[in-house]
XYZ file of C-alpha atoms in Angstrom:
442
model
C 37.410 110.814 97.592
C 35.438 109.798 100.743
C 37.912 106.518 100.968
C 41.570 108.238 101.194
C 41.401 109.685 105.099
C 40.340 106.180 106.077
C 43.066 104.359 103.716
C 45.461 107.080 105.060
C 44.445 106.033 108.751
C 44.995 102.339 107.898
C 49.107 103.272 107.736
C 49.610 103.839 111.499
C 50.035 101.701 114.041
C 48.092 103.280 117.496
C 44.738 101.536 118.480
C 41.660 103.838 118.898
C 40.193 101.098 121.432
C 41.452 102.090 124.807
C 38.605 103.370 127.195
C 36.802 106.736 128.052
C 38.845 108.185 130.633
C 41.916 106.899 129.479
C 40.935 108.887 125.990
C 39.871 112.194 127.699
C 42.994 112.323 129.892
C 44.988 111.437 126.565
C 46.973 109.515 128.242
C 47.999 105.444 126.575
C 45.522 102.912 128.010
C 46.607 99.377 128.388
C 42.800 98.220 127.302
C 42.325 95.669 129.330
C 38.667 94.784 130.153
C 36.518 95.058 132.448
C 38.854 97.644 133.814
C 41.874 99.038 132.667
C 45.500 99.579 134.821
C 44.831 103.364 134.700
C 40.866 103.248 135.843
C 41.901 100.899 138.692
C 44.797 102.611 139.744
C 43.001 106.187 139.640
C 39.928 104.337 141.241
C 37.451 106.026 138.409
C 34.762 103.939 136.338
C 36.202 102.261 133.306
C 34.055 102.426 130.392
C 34.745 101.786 126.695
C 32.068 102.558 123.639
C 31.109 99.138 122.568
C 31.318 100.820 119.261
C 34.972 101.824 118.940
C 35.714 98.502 119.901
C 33.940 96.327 117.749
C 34.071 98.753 114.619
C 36.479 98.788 111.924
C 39.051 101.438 110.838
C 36.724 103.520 109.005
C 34.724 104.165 112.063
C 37.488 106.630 112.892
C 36.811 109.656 111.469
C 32.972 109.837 113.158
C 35.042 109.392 116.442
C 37.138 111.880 116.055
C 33.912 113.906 115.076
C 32.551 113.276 118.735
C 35.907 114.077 120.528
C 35.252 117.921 118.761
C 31.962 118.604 119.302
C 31.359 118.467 122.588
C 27.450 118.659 123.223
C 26.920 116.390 119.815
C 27.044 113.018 121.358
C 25.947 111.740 124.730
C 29.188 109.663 124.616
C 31.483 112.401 124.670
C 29.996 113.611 127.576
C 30.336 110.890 129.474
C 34.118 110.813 128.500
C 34.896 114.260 129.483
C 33.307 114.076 133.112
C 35.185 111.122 134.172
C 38.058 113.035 134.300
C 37.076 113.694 137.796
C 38.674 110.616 140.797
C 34.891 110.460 141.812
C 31.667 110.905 139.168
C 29.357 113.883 140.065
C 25.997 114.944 138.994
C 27.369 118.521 137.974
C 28.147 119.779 134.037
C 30.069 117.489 132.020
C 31.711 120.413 130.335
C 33.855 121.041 133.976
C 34.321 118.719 137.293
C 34.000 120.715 140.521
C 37.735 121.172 141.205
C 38.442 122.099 137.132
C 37.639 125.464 138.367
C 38.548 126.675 141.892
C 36.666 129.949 142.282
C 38.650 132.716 144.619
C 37.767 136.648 145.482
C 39.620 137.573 142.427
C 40.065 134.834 140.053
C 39.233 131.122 139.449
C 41.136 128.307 136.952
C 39.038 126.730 134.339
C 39.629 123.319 132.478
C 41.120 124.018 128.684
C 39.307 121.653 126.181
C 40.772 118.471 126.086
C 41.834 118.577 122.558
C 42.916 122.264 122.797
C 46.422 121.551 122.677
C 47.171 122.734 125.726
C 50.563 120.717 127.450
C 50.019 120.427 131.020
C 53.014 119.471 133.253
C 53.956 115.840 133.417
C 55.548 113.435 136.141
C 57.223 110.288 135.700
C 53.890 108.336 135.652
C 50.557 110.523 134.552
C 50.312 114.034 133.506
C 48.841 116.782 135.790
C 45.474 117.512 134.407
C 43.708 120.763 135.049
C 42.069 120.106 138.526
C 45.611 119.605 139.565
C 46.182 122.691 138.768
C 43.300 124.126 140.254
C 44.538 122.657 143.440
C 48.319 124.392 142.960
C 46.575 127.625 142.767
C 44.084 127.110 145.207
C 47.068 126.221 148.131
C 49.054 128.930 146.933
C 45.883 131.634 146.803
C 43.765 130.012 149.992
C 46.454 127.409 151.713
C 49.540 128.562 152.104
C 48.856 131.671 154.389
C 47.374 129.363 156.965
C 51.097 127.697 157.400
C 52.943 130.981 157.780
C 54.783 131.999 160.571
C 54.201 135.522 160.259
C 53.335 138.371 157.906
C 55.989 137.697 155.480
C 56.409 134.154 155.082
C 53.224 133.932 152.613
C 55.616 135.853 150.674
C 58.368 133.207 150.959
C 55.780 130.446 150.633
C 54.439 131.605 147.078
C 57.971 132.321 145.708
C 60.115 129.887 147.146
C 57.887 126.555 147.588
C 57.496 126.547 143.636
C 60.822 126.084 142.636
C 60.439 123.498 145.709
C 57.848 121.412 144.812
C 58.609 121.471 141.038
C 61.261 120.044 141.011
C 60.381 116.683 143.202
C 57.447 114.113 141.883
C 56.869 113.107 145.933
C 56.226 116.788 147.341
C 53.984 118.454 144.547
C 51.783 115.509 145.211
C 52.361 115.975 148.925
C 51.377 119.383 148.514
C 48.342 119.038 146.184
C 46.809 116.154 148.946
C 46.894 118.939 151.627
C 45.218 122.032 149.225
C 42.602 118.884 148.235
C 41.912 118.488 152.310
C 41.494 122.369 152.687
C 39.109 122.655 149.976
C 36.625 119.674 150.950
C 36.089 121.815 153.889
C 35.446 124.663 151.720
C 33.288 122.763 149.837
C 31.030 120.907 151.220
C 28.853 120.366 148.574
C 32.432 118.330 146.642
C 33.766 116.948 149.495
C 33.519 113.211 148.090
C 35.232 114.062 144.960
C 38.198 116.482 146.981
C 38.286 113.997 149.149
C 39.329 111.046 146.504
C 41.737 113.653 145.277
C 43.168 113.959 148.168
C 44.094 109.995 148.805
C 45.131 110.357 144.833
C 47.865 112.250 145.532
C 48.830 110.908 148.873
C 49.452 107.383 147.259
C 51.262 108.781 144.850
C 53.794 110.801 147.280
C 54.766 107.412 149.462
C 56.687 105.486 146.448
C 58.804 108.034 145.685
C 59.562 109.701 148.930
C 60.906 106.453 149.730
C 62.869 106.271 146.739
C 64.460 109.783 147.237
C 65.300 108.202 150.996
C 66.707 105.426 149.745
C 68.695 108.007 147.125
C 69.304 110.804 149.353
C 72.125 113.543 148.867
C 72.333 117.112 148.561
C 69.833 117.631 145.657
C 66.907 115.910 146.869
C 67.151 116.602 150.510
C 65.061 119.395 150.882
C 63.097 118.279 148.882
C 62.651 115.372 150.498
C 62.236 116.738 153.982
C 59.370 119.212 152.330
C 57.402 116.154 151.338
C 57.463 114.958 154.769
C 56.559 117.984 156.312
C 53.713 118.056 153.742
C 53.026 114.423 154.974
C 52.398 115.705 158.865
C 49.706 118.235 157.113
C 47.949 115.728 155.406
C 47.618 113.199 158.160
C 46.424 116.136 160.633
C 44.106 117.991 158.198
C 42.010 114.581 157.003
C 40.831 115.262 160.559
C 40.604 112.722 163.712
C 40.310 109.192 162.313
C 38.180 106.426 164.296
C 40.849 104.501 166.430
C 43.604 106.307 166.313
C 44.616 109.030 169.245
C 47.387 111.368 167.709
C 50.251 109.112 169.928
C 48.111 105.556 170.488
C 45.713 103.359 168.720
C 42.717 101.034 169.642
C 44.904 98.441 167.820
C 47.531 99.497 170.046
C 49.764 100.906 166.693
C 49.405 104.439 166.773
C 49.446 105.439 163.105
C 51.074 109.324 163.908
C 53.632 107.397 166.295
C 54.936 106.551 163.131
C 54.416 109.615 160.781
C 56.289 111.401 164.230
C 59.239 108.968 163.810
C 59.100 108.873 160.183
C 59.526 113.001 159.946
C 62.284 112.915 163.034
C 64.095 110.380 160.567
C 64.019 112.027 157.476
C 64.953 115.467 159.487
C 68.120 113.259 160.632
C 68.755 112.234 157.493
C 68.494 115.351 155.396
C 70.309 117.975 158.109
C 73.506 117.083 157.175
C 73.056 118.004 153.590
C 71.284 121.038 154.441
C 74.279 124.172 155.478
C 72.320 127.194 153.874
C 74.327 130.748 155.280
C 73.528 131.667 157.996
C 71.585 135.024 156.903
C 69.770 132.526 154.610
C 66.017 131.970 155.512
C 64.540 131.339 152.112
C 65.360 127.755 150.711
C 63.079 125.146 151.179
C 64.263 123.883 153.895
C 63.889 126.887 156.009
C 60.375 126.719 154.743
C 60.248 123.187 155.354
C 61.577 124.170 159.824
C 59.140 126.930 159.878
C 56.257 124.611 158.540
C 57.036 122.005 161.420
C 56.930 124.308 164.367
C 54.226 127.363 163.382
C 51.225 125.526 163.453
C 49.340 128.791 164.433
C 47.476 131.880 162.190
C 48.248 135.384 162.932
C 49.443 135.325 166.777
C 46.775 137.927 169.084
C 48.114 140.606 170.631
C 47.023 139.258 174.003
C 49.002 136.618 175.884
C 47.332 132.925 176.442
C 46.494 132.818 180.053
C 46.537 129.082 181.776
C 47.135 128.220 185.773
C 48.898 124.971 184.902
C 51.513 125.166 187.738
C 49.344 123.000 190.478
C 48.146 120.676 188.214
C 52.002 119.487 186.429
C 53.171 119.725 190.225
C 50.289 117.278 190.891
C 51.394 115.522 187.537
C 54.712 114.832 188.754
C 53.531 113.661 192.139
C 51.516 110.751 190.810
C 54.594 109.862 188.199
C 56.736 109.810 190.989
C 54.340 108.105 193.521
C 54.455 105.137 190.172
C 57.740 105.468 189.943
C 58.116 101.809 191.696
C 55.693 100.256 189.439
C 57.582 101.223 185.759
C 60.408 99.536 184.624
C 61.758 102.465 182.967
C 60.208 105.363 185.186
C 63.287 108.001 183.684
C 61.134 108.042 180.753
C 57.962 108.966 182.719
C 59.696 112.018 184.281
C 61.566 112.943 181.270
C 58.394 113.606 179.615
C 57.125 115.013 182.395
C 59.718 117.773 182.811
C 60.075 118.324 178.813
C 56.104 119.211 178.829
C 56.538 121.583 181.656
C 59.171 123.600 179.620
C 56.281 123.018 176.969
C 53.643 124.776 178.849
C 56.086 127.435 179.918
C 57.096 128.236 176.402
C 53.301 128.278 175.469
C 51.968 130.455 178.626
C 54.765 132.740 179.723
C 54.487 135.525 182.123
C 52.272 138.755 181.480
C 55.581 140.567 180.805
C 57.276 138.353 178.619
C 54.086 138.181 176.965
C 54.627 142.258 176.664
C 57.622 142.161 175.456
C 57.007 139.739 172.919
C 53.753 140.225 171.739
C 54.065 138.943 167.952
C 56.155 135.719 169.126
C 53.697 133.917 171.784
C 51.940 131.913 169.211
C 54.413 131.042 167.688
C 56.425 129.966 170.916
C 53.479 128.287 171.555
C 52.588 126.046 168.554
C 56.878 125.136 168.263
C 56.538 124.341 171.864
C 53.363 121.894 171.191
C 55.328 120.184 168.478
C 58.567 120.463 169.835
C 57.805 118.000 172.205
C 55.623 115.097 170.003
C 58.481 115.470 167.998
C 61.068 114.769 170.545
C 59.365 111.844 172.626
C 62.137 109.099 173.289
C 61.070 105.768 172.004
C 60.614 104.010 175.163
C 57.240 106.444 176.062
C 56.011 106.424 172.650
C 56.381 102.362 173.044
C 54.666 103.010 176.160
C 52.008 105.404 174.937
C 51.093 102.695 171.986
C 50.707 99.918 174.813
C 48.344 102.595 176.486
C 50.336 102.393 179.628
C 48.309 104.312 182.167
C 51.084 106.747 183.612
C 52.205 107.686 179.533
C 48.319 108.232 178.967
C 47.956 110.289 182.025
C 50.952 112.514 180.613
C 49.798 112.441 177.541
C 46.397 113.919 178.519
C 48.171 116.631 179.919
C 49.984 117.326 176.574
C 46.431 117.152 174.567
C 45.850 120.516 176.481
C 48.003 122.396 174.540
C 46.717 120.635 171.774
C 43.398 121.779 172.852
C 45.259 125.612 172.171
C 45.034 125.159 168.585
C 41.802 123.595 167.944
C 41.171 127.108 165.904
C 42.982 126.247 162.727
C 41.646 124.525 159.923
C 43.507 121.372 160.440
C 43.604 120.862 164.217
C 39.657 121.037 164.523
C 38.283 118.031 166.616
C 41.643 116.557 167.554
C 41.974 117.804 171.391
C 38.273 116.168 171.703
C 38.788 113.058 170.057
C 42.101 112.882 172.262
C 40.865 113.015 175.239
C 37.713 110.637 174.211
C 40.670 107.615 173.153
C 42.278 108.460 176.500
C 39.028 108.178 178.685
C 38.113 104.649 176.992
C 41.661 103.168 177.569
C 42.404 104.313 180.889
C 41.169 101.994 183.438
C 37.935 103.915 185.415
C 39.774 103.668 188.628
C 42.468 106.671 187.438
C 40.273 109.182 186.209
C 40.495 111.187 188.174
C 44.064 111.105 187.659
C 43.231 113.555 184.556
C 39.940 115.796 186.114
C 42.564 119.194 185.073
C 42.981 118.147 181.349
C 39.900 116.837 181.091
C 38.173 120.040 182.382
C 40.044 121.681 179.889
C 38.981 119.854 176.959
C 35.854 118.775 177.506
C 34.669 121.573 180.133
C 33.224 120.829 183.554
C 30.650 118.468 184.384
C-alpha cells in the first residue's frame, strides 16, 4: 500500500528539482545551476536541497511533507525566507515587508501553500510583500502627493483602476511606496531598498513598449508610469554625481528623466480629451501629480526678497551676453524663473486672498519651469556652462522651498554642493544670494 502514491507520482511529467526560492514563490524554475534565470534576475541567493536533486521519485512524498509543516525541517525554513529580494536575520515564517504595520491595520503573508491566488503580470506573480507595498502607498503614500484635501480621495479610488490595468505603472508605483517605507524603516532599509530597484527594472521594458504602442488605451496609463518614474528618481534621494540638471560626468541623469516625462506628456495629450468638468481619470491624477509637489499648503504666505538679487541675476547674464553663442537662452531662463519666483512668493494680499493655493502655486511653479527648459540650456547646464549654473543656482532656491517633504530632503544641499565644485572659484560670488539661502551665511 505504501508503493501506489509514489507509482501514482511516477505518471506526471513536472520535475520536483528546481531551487528554493523558485519553489516557495511557486513559480516554474528553469534549474539551471549554480544559479537559476529567476534567482539572477530577482538578485536573491539560489539554493537547491542537494537531496531533491540527487533523489529518486519516491523521495517525493517526504518533500511535500516539509513544504506543510513549516517549523519541521530547517530546509523549509530556509525556502520560505528567501522570498524576500535581500536575506534578513528576522523570522522565517514572514520577511519585513510581508507585513506592513499601520495605526489601524497591517497585511500579513498567507502560507505559501494556502491556496491563496495572488495577482499575476505577464512575467512573475505579485507575491504578498507586493501587496504590502500597494496598501502601504495607498494607506501612508498617496496623501503625501495630493494636491489638496480631496485628492487622497481621488488617489485611493481612481489610481487602482489606473495602475491595474498597466504591468509598467503598478511596478512604477510599488518602487515609490518601497522608497517611502525604507525611510520608515530604518531597521529594513536594505531589503526595501532592493525592492525598490525590483520594481523599477521591471517598469522600463514595458513603458517603452506601451511608447512604442501608444493609443488611446494605454496613454494614461502610460503617462502615470512616468509620472511615477519622476517620484522614484527624486525619492531614492540625492545620488553621488549627479545635480538634479548636470552631472560630474557631464550627463545629467534627471536631464533625461525631465525630457523623457515632457515626451511622453507630448505624446499621450493628444489621446487624452476627458470633459471638461472631468477631474478624475488618471490622467488628471497623473497633471496634478507633476505640479503639487507640496503637503497641506500653511495658511501663511512664503516670504522671500528675491527682487534685487534676479535684477542682479539678469545684470551678469546680460553683462555675458557677448561671451555665449546662444545668450537668448540665458535670458529666457532667466525671465521664465522670475515668473517662477513670482508665482511661488506673491504679494501679502494675493497671499490673502488665496490662502489654500500658495503652495500649490508654488511647487507647479518649481516644476513648471525644470519641465519647460529649452534644450539648448539644459545642453548647456550638462556642459556646466558657468552662466546656466549661475541660473541654475538661483532655481535650486525654490528647490530649497520644499526640502520638507519626504522626497525632496537633501536635494537643495547637494545642489548647491555640485554647483560650488564645478563653477570656477573666480564666480562665486556670482551666487553669495542662493548660496546664503541654502547653505546659510558664513
Amino acid at each position: 500500500m505504501s508503493q501506489q502514491p509514489e507509482k501514482v507520482r511516477r505518471s506526471h511529467r513536472k520535475s520536483r528539482n528546481g531551487c528554493g526560492p523558485c519553489k516557495a514563490r511557486r513559480i516554474k524554475c528553469d534549474e539551471n545551476h549554480p544559479d537559476c534565470l529567476n534567482c539572477v534576475r530577482r538578485n536573491v541567493v539560489c539554493h537547491y536541497n542537494a537531496k531533491t536533486v540527487a533523489s529518486t521519485v519516491a523521495s517525493t512524498p517526504r518533500v511535500r511533507r516539509e513544504r506543510t509543516s513549516p517549523n519541521t525541517e530547517p530546509h523549509h525554513s530556509r525556502e520560505h525566507s528567501i522570498q524576500s529580494p535581500v536575506p534578513t536575520t528576522r523570522s522565517p515564517t514572514t520577511t519585513p515587508l510581508q507585513s506592513v504595520q499601520t495605526p489601524s491595520q497591517s497585511i500579513s503573508t498567507p502560507p505559501s501553500d494556502s491556496g491563496v491566488a495572488l495577482p499575476r503580470l505577464n512575467h512573475d506573480p505579485f507575491d504578498a510583500s507586493d501587496m504590502a507595498l500597494l496598501h502601504h502607498f495607498f494607506v501612508a503614500v498617496a496623501p503625501t502627493l495630493a494636491d489638496d484635501g480631496g485628492s487622497p480621495i481621488k488617489w485611493r479610488a481612481q489610481l487602482p483602476r489606473a495602475v491595474f490595468a498597466s504591468d509598467c505603472s503598478l511596478h512604477a508605483l510599488l518602487a515609490v511606496s518601497a522608497l517611502h517605507l525604507a525611510r520608515q524603516r530604518p531597521m529594513q532599509r536594505e531589503e526595501c531598498l532592493a525592492k525598490a530597484t525590483e520594481h523599477h527594472a521591471l517598469t522600463l521594458a514595458p513603458l517603452i513598449d506601451s511608447l512604442t504602442h501608444l493609443d488611446e488605451h494605454n496613454a494614461e496609463t502610460t503617462f502615470l508610469a512616468a509620472v511615477f518614474l519622476c517620484y522614484h528618481n527624486l525619492a531614492k534621494g540625492p545620488q553621488p554625481g549627479q545635480y538634479l540638471g548636470f552631472g560630474d560626468q557631464a550627463d545629467g541623469e534627471w536631464i533625461w528623466v525631465i525630457k523623457g516625462v515632457r515626451t511622453v506628456l507630448s505624446m499621450v495629450r493628444p489621446f487624452h480629451q476627458p470633459p471638461a468638468e472631468s477631474n478624475d481619470s488618471p490622467m488628471a491624477i497623473s497633471n496634478h501629480s507633476l505640479r503639487e509637489f507640496a503637503p497641506t499648503p500653511s495658511s501663511t504666505s512664503p516670504v522671500l526678497d528675491y527682487e534685487a538679487p534676479l535684477t542682479e541675476l539678469s545684470r551678469i547674464v546680460a553683462l555675458l551676453e557677448g561671451e555665449a553663442l546662444s545668450s537668448t537662452k540665458y535670458m529666457q531662463a532667466v525671465a521664465t524663473l522670475r515668473t517662477a519666483f513670482e508665482a511661488c512668493f506673491p504679494s501679502s494680499q494675493e497671499a490673502q486672498e488665496a490662502k489654500s493655493g500658495v503652495t500649490e502655486v508654488q511647487t507647479r511653479s518649481v516644476f513648471r519651469w525644470l519641465f519647460c527648459l529649452e534644450a539648448d540650456f539644459c545642453q548647456s547646464l550638462e556642459r556646466q556652462s558657468p552662466i546656466a549654473l549661475l541660473i541654475f543656482a538661483h532655481f535650486n532656491v525654490l528647490v530649497h522651498q520644499l526640502r520638507h517633504i519626504w522626497y525632496m530632503e537633501g536635494w537643495s544641499l547637494h545642489i548647491m554642493q555640485g554647483i560650488l565644485k564645478h563653477l570656477p572659484h573666480h564666480h562665486h560670488s556670482w551666487i553669495q544670494w542662493p548660496r546664503e539661502q541654502v547653505m546659510g551665511a558664513d
